PDB file of C-alpha atoms in Angstrom:
ATOM      1  CA  GLU A   1     111.630 118.176  62.508  1.00  0.00           C
ATOM      2  CA  THR A   2     110.146 114.309  62.134  1.00  0.00           C
ATOM      3  CA  ARG A   3     108.007 112.616  59.286  1.00  0.00           C
ATOM      4  CA  LYS A   4     104.655 113.595  59.442  1.00  0.00           C
ATOM      5  CA  VAL A   5     102.179 110.775  58.753  1.00  0.00           C
ATOM      6  CA  ARG A   6      97.899 111.173  58.405  1.00  0.00           C
ATOM      7  CA  ALA A   7      96.249 107.576  57.517  1.00  0.00           C
ATOM      8  CA  SER A   8      92.550 107.490  56.674  1.00  0.00           C
ATOM      9  CA  SER A   9      90.640 104.669  55.419  1.00  0.00           C
ATOM     10  CA  SER A  10      91.807 104.981  51.768  1.00  0.00           C
ATOM     11  CA  GLU A  11      94.931 106.832  51.827  1.00  0.00           C
ATOM     12  CA  ILE A  12      98.205 107.781  53.280  1.00  0.00           C
ATOM     13  CA  THR A  13     100.336 110.959  53.466  1.00  0.00           C
ATOM     14  CA  ILE A  14     103.840 111.125  54.397  1.00  0.00           C
ATOM     15  CA  VAL A  15     104.874 114.792  54.724  1.00  0.00           C
ATOM     16  CA  LEU A  16     108.881 114.176  54.641  1.00  0.00           C
ATOM     17  CA  PRO A  17     111.440 117.132  56.270  1.00  0.00           C
ATOM     18  CA  PRO A  18     113.970 118.583  53.840  1.00  0.00           C
ATOM     19  CA  ALA A  19     117.417 117.023  53.656  1.00  0.00           C
ATOM     20  CA  ILE A  20     120.080 118.741  55.759  1.00  0.00           C
ATOM     21  CA  GLN A  21     123.408 119.811  53.992  1.00  0.00           C
ATOM     22  CA  VAL A  22     126.560 120.453  55.513  1.00  0.00           C
ATOM     23  CA  SER A  23     129.163 122.293  53.267  1.00  0.00           C
ATOM     24  CA  GLY A  24     132.393 124.090  53.899  1.00  0.00           C
ATOM     25  CA  LYS A  25     135.665 124.159  52.938  1.00  0.00           C
ATOM     26  CA  VAL A  26     139.095 121.958  53.810  1.00  0.00           C
ATOM     27  CA  LEU A  27     142.438 124.119  54.072  1.00  0.00           C
ATOM     28  CA  SER A  28     145.722 123.446  55.105  1.00  0.00           C
ATOM     29  CA  ASP A  29     147.504 124.958  58.241  1.00  0.00           C
ATOM     30  CA  ALA A  30     148.786 128.182  55.894  1.00  0.00           C
ATOM     31  CA  GLY A  31     145.290 128.461  54.806  1.00  0.00           C
ATOM     32  CA  ALA A  32     145.417 127.454  50.815  1.00  0.00           C
ATOM     33  CA  PRO A  33     142.500 125.109  49.583  1.00  0.00           C
ATOM     34  CA  ILE A  34     143.305 121.419  49.686  1.00  0.00           C
ATOM     35  CA  ALA A  35     141.973 119.291  46.519  1.00  0.00           C
ATOM     36  CA  ARG A  36     140.726 116.329  46.814  1.00  0.00           C
ATOM     37  CA  ALA A  37     140.711 115.581  50.909  1.00  0.00           C
ATOM     38  CA  ARG A  38     138.144 112.664  52.249  1.00  0.00           C
ATOM     39  CA  VAL A  39     135.488 114.213  54.579  1.00  0.00           C
ATOM     40  CA  TRP A  40     133.254 112.052  56.384  1.00  0.00           C
ATOM     41  CA  PHE A  41     130.928 111.949  58.939  1.00  0.00           C
ATOM     42  CA  THR A  42     131.137 109.337  61.769  1.00  0.00           C
ATOM     43  CA  GLN A  43     128.434 108.858  64.861  1.00  0.00           C
ATOM     44  CA  ASP A  44     128.410 106.606  67.586  1.00  0.00           C
ATOM     45  CA  ASN A  45     125.840 103.676  67.406  1.00  0.00           C
ATOM     46  CA  GLN A  46     124.019 101.839  69.600  1.00  0.00           C
ATOM     47  CA  TRP A  47     126.831  99.475  70.834  1.00  0.00           C
ATOM     48  CA  GLY A  48     129.349 102.713  71.363  1.00  0.00           C
ATOM     49  CA  TRP A  49     131.090 101.839  68.533  1.00  0.00           C
ATOM     50  CA  GLU A  50     131.952 105.107  65.631  1.00  0.00           C
ATOM     51  CA  GLU A  51     130.533 104.177  62.466  1.00  0.00           C
ATOM     52  CA  GLU A  52     131.187 106.294  59.224  1.00  0.00           C
ATOM     53  CA  LYS A  53     127.703 107.706  58.139  1.00  0.00           C
ATOM     54  CA  SER A  54     128.976 109.520  54.613  1.00  0.00           C
ATOM     55  CA  SER A  55     131.654 110.625  52.996  1.00  0.00           C
ATOM     56  CA  THR A  56     132.805 113.110  49.822  1.00  0.00           C
ATOM     57  CA  VAL A  57     135.509 114.646  48.121  1.00  0.00           C
ATOM     58  CA  SER A  58     136.545 118.273  48.082  1.00  0.00           C
ATOM     59  CA  ASN A  59     136.777 119.822  44.752  1.00  0.00           C
ATOM     60  CA  GLU A  60     139.778 121.886  43.164  1.00  0.00           C
ATOM     61  CA  ASP A  61     138.847 124.767  45.178  1.00  0.00           C
ATOM     62  CA  GLY A  62     138.917 122.744  48.389  1.00  0.00           C
ATOM     63  CA  ILE A  63     134.961 122.784  48.921  1.00  0.00           C
ATOM     64  CA  PHE A  64     132.934 119.663  49.800  1.00  0.00           C
ATOM     65  CA  ALA A  65     129.266 119.401  50.413  1.00  0.00           C
ATOM     66  CA  LEU A  66     127.276 116.304  52.531  1.00  0.00           C
ATOM     67  CA  ALA A  67     123.541 115.999  51.411  1.00  0.00           C
ATOM     68  CA  GLY A  68     121.034 114.133  52.503  1.00  0.00           C
ATOM     69  CA  VAL A  69     122.463 114.003  56.390  1.00  0.00           C
ATOM     70  CA  GLU A  70     119.992 113.167  58.945  1.00  0.00           C
ATOM     71  CA  PRO A  71     119.753 115.544  62.042  1.00  0.00           C
ATOM     72  CA  GLY A  72     122.023 114.027  65.312  1.00  0.00           C
ATOM     73  CA  ALA A  73     125.242 114.314  66.810  1.00  0.00           C
ATOM     74  CA  TYR A  74     128.419 113.479  64.762  1.00  0.00           C
ATOM     75  CA  LYS A  75     132.114 114.346  64.454  1.00  0.00           C
ATOM     76  CA  LEU A  76     133.261 115.550  61.157  1.00  0.00           C
ATOM     77  CA  HIS A  77     136.692 114.136  59.498  1.00  0.00           C
ATOM     78  CA  ALA A  78     139.071 115.885  56.957  1.00  0.00           C
ATOM     79  CA  ALA A  79     141.984 113.765  55.679  1.00  0.00           C
ATOM     80  CA  ALA A  80     144.615 114.566  52.894  1.00  0.00           C
ATOM     81  CA  GLN A  81     147.905 113.029  51.759  1.00  0.00           C
ATOM     82  CA  GLY A  82     150.254 113.456  55.127  1.00  0.00           C
ATOM     83  CA  GLY A  83     147.345 115.032  56.679  1.00  0.00           C
ATOM     84  CA  GLU A  84     144.380 115.365  58.852  1.00  0.00           C
ATOM     85  CA  ALA A  85     141.938 117.463  60.617  1.00  0.00           C
ATOM     86  CA  LEU A  86     141.251 117.519  64.402  1.00  0.00           C
ATOM     87  CA  PRO A  87     137.332 115.819  64.168  1.00  0.00           C
ATOM     88  CA  MET A  88     134.868 118.363  64.359  1.00  0.00           C
ATOM     89  CA  GLU A  89     131.916 117.554  66.934  1.00  0.00           C
ATOM     90  CA  ILE A  90     128.866 119.137  65.523  1.00  0.00           C
ATOM     91  CA  THR A  91     124.989 118.599  66.366  1.00  0.00           C
ATOM     92  CA  ILE A  92     123.047 118.980  62.892  1.00  0.00           C
ATOM     93  CA  GLU A  93     119.491 120.239  63.232  1.00  0.00           C
ATOM     94  CA  ARG A  94     119.352 122.707  59.946  1.00  0.00           C
ATOM     95  CA  ASP A  95     121.678 123.314  57.117  1.00  0.00           C
ATOM     96  CA  LEU A  96     125.330 124.016  57.824  1.00  0.00           C
ATOM     97  CA  GLN A  97     127.669 126.109  55.607  1.00  0.00           C
ATOM     98  CA  ASP A  98     131.186 127.989  55.539  1.00  0.00           C
ATOM     99  CA  LEU A  99     132.387 125.227  57.737  1.00  0.00           C
ATOM    100  CA  VAL A 100     136.270 125.215  57.562  1.00  0.00           C
ATOM    101  CA  LEU A 101     138.548 122.025  58.133  1.00  0.00           C
ATOM    102  CA  ARG A 102     142.006 122.747  58.982  1.00  0.00           C
ATOM    103  CA  VAL A 103     144.372 119.816  57.673  1.00  0.00           C
ATOM    104  CA  GLY A 104     147.662 119.542  59.447  1.00  0.00           C
ATOM    105  CA  GLN A 105     150.757 117.542  58.822  1.00  0.00           C
ATOM    106  CA  ARG A 106     151.026 114.337  61.087  1.00  0.00           C
ATOM    107  CA  ALA A 107     154.034 113.113  62.212  1.00  0.00           C
ATOM    108  CA  ALA A 108     155.856 110.246  60.388  1.00  0.00           C
ATOM    109  CA  LEU A 109     156.808 107.224  62.317  1.00  0.00           C
ATOM    110  CA  ARG A 110     159.601 105.779  60.147  1.00  0.00           C
ATOM    111  CA  VAL A 111     159.961 101.821  60.475  1.00  0.00           C
ATOM    112  CA  CYS A 112     163.503 100.766  58.524  1.00  0.00           C
ATOM    113  CA  VAL A 113     163.594  97.461  57.788  1.00  0.00           C
ATOM    114  CA  LEU A 114     167.300  95.889  56.978  1.00  0.00           C
ATOM    115  CA  ASP A 115     168.662  92.441  56.443  1.00  0.00           C
ATOM    116  CA  PRO A 116     171.777  90.857  58.827  1.00  0.00           C
ATOM    117  CA  ASP A 117     174.240  92.827  57.144  1.00  0.00           C
ATOM    118  CA  GLY A 118     172.375  96.407  57.291  1.00  0.00           C
ATOM    119  CA  LEU A 119     171.214  96.589  53.761  1.00  0.00           C
ATOM    120  CA  PRO A 120     167.818  97.853  53.106  1.00  0.00           C
ATOM    121  CA  ILE A 121     164.743  95.071  52.418  1.00  0.00           C
ATOM    122  CA  ALA A 122     162.923  96.963  49.556  1.00  0.00           C
ATOM    123  CA  ASP A 123     159.158  95.245  49.318  1.00  0.00           C
ATOM    124  CA  ALA A 124     158.715  94.064  52.563  1.00  0.00           C
ATOM    125  CA  ARG A 125     154.820  94.372  54.017  1.00  0.00           C
ATOM    126  CA  VAL A 126     154.690  96.290  57.453  1.00  0.00           C
ATOM    127  CA  GLU A 127     151.780  96.369  59.300  1.00  0.00           C
ATOM    128  CA  LEU A 128     151.351  98.500  62.488  1.00  0.00           C
ATOM    129  CA  SER A 129     148.306  98.762  64.772  1.00  0.00           C
ATOM    130  CA  SER A 130     147.563  99.685  68.110  1.00  0.00           C
ATOM    131  CA  PRO A 131     146.930  96.617  69.633  1.00  0.00           C
ATOM    132  CA  PRO A 132     143.176  95.113  70.720  1.00  0.00           C
ATOM    133  CA  ASN A 133     141.844  96.012  74.024  1.00  0.00           C
ATOM    134  CA  PRO A 134     140.644  92.231  74.955  1.00  0.00           C
ATOM    135  CA  GLY A 135     139.744  93.823  78.583  1.00  0.00           C
ATOM    136  CA  ALA A 136     136.998  96.103  76.794  1.00  0.00           C
ATOM    137  CA  THR A 137     133.089  95.200  76.732  1.00  0.00           C
ATOM    138  CA  ALA A 138     129.941  96.458  75.203  1.00  0.00           C
ATOM    139  CA  GLU A 139     126.719  95.730  76.190  1.00  0.00           C
ATOM    140  CA  PHE A 140     123.552  95.439  74.018  1.00  0.00           C
ATOM    141  CA  LEU A 141     119.909  94.633  74.226  1.00  0.00           C
ATOM    142  CA  LEU A 142     118.672  91.978  72.124  1.00  0.00           C
ATOM    143  CA  ASN A 143     114.393  90.763  72.572  1.00  0.00           C
ATOM    144  CA  ASP A 144     114.723  92.082  75.923  1.00  0.00           C
ATOM    145  CA  VAL A 145     117.611  90.312  76.918  1.00  0.00           C
ATOM    146  CA  SER A 146     120.923  91.946  77.910  1.00  0.00           C
ATOM    147  CA  PHE A 147     124.209  90.778  76.622  1.00  0.00           C
ATOM    148  CA  VAL A 148     127.758  91.716  77.220  1.00  0.00           C
ATOM    149  CA  MET A 149     130.432  90.704  74.701  1.00  0.00           C
ATOM    150  CA  PRO A 150     134.183  91.562  75.117  1.00  0.00           C
ATOM    151  CA  GLN A 151     135.484  94.105  72.279  1.00  0.00           C
ATOM    152  CA  ASP A 152     138.403  92.452  70.670  1.00  0.00           C
ATOM    153  CA  HIS A 153     138.858  95.419  67.846  1.00  0.00           C
ATOM    154  CA  GLN A 154     142.039  97.351  66.680  1.00  0.00           C
ATOM    155  CA  GLN A 155     141.588 101.475  67.460  1.00  0.00           C
ATOM    156  CA  TRP A 156     144.090 102.440  64.593  1.00  0.00           C
ATOM    157  CA  GLY A 157     145.990 100.318  62.075  1.00  0.00           C
ATOM    158  CA  ASP A 158     147.875 101.000  58.636  1.00  0.00           C
ATOM    159  CA  THR A 159     149.678  98.825  55.886  1.00  0.00           C
ATOM    160  CA  ARG A 160     152.666 100.123  54.037  1.00  0.00           C
ATOM    161  CA  MET A 161     155.563  98.347  51.766  1.00  0.00           C
ATOM    162  CA  THR A 162     158.887  99.655  52.336  1.00  0.00           C
ATOM    163  CA  GLU A 163     160.484 101.715  49.719  1.00  0.00           C
ATOM    164  CA  GLY A 164     163.736 100.660  47.940  1.00  0.00           C
ATOM    165  CA  ASP A 165     165.616 102.418  51.086  1.00  0.00           C
ATOM    166  CA  GLY A 166     163.659  99.809  53.376  1.00  0.00           C
ATOM    167  CA  ILE A 167     161.676 102.445  54.632  1.00  0.00           C
ATOM    168  CA  ALA A 168     157.761 102.411  55.443  1.00  0.00           C
ATOM    169  CA  ASN A 169     156.353 106.054  56.532  1.00  0.00           C
ATOM    170  CA  PHE A 170     153.257 105.718  58.833  1.00  0.00           C
ATOM    171  CA  HIS A 171     151.329 109.238  59.507  1.00  0.00           C
ATOM    172  CA  GLY A 172     148.679 109.292  62.288  1.00  0.00           C
ATOM    173  CA  ALA A 173     150.132 106.703  64.846  1.00  0.00           C
ATOM    174  CA  PRO A 174     148.775 107.136  68.111  1.00  0.00           C
ATOM    175  CA  ALA A 175     150.991 107.437  71.032  1.00  0.00           C
ATOM    176  CA  GLY A 176     151.378 104.353  73.202  1.00  0.00           C
ATOM    177  CA  GLU A 177     152.210 100.759  72.447  1.00  0.00           C
ATOM    178  CA  LEU A 178     152.251  99.381  68.904  1.00  0.00           C
ATOM    179  CA  ALA A 179     151.655  96.187  67.554  1.00  0.00           C
ATOM    180  CA  LEU A 180     154.204  95.803  64.287  1.00  0.00           C
ATOM    181  CA  SER A 181     154.719  92.774  62.090  1.00  0.00           C
ATOM    182  CA  VAL A 182     156.844  92.657  58.941  1.00  0.00           C
ATOM    183  CA  ARG A 183     156.798  89.896  56.229  1.00  0.00           C
ATOM    184  CA  HIS A 184     158.733  89.418  53.367  1.00  0.00           C
ATOM    185  CA  GLU A 185     159.073  86.375  51.019  1.00  0.00           C
ATOM    186  CA  ARG A 186     162.815  85.846  51.369  1.00  0.00           C
ATOM    187  CA  TRP A 187     162.922  86.488  55.190  1.00  0.00           C
ATOM    188  CA  ALA A 188     161.347  85.506  58.359  1.00  0.00           C
ATOM    189  CA  ARG A 189     158.459  87.133  59.498  1.00  0.00           C
ATOM    190  CA  LEU A 190     158.300  89.375  62.504  1.00  0.00           C
ATOM    191  CA  SER A 191     155.457  90.501  64.807  1.00  0.00           C
ATOM    192  CA  THR A 192     156.261  92.296  67.990  1.00  0.00           C
ATOM    193  CA  ARG A 193     155.138  95.223  70.091  1.00  0.00           C
ATOM    194  CA  TYR A 194     156.618  99.040  70.603  1.00  0.00           C
TER     195      TYR A 194
END
């Protein structure tokens, strides 16, 4: 439903539709409720980029509620420590209740940082990301003029510090080539792709 506006010479009346609420539960693969899971909506913007619209955190019983959602097509996401749900594609036209998001364990990618003698290096900063796609472009319209701009943004990225054993664990790394950068104040910096 759209906003309705009636106007006369001395009065404007606006009728707003009620806000839409989306609610449900975040569960583990085993069916147990997950407390403090992050739940959020994304939506493609006019340039084709996925943009976060609203977010919340599940309560102790795994229940979440997002209020004030505008009608439209969205992806609903959930993530908790060490896992994430597959994005749920939904079109929202009215209140949605009892949605279930199942958070599965993500495979971990271990990066081990060692010195030349094979000893672990603790507190090294490890940055891992999907490399930018310099050939990608986006087209947009501004004041009736069409522009094509190169897109050089990364699709996924995360930063971790190595533990005492020299290991940094990454969850949710996509398949394919990854850019890796390692820095430590006492050692040379390394940047490479895998």
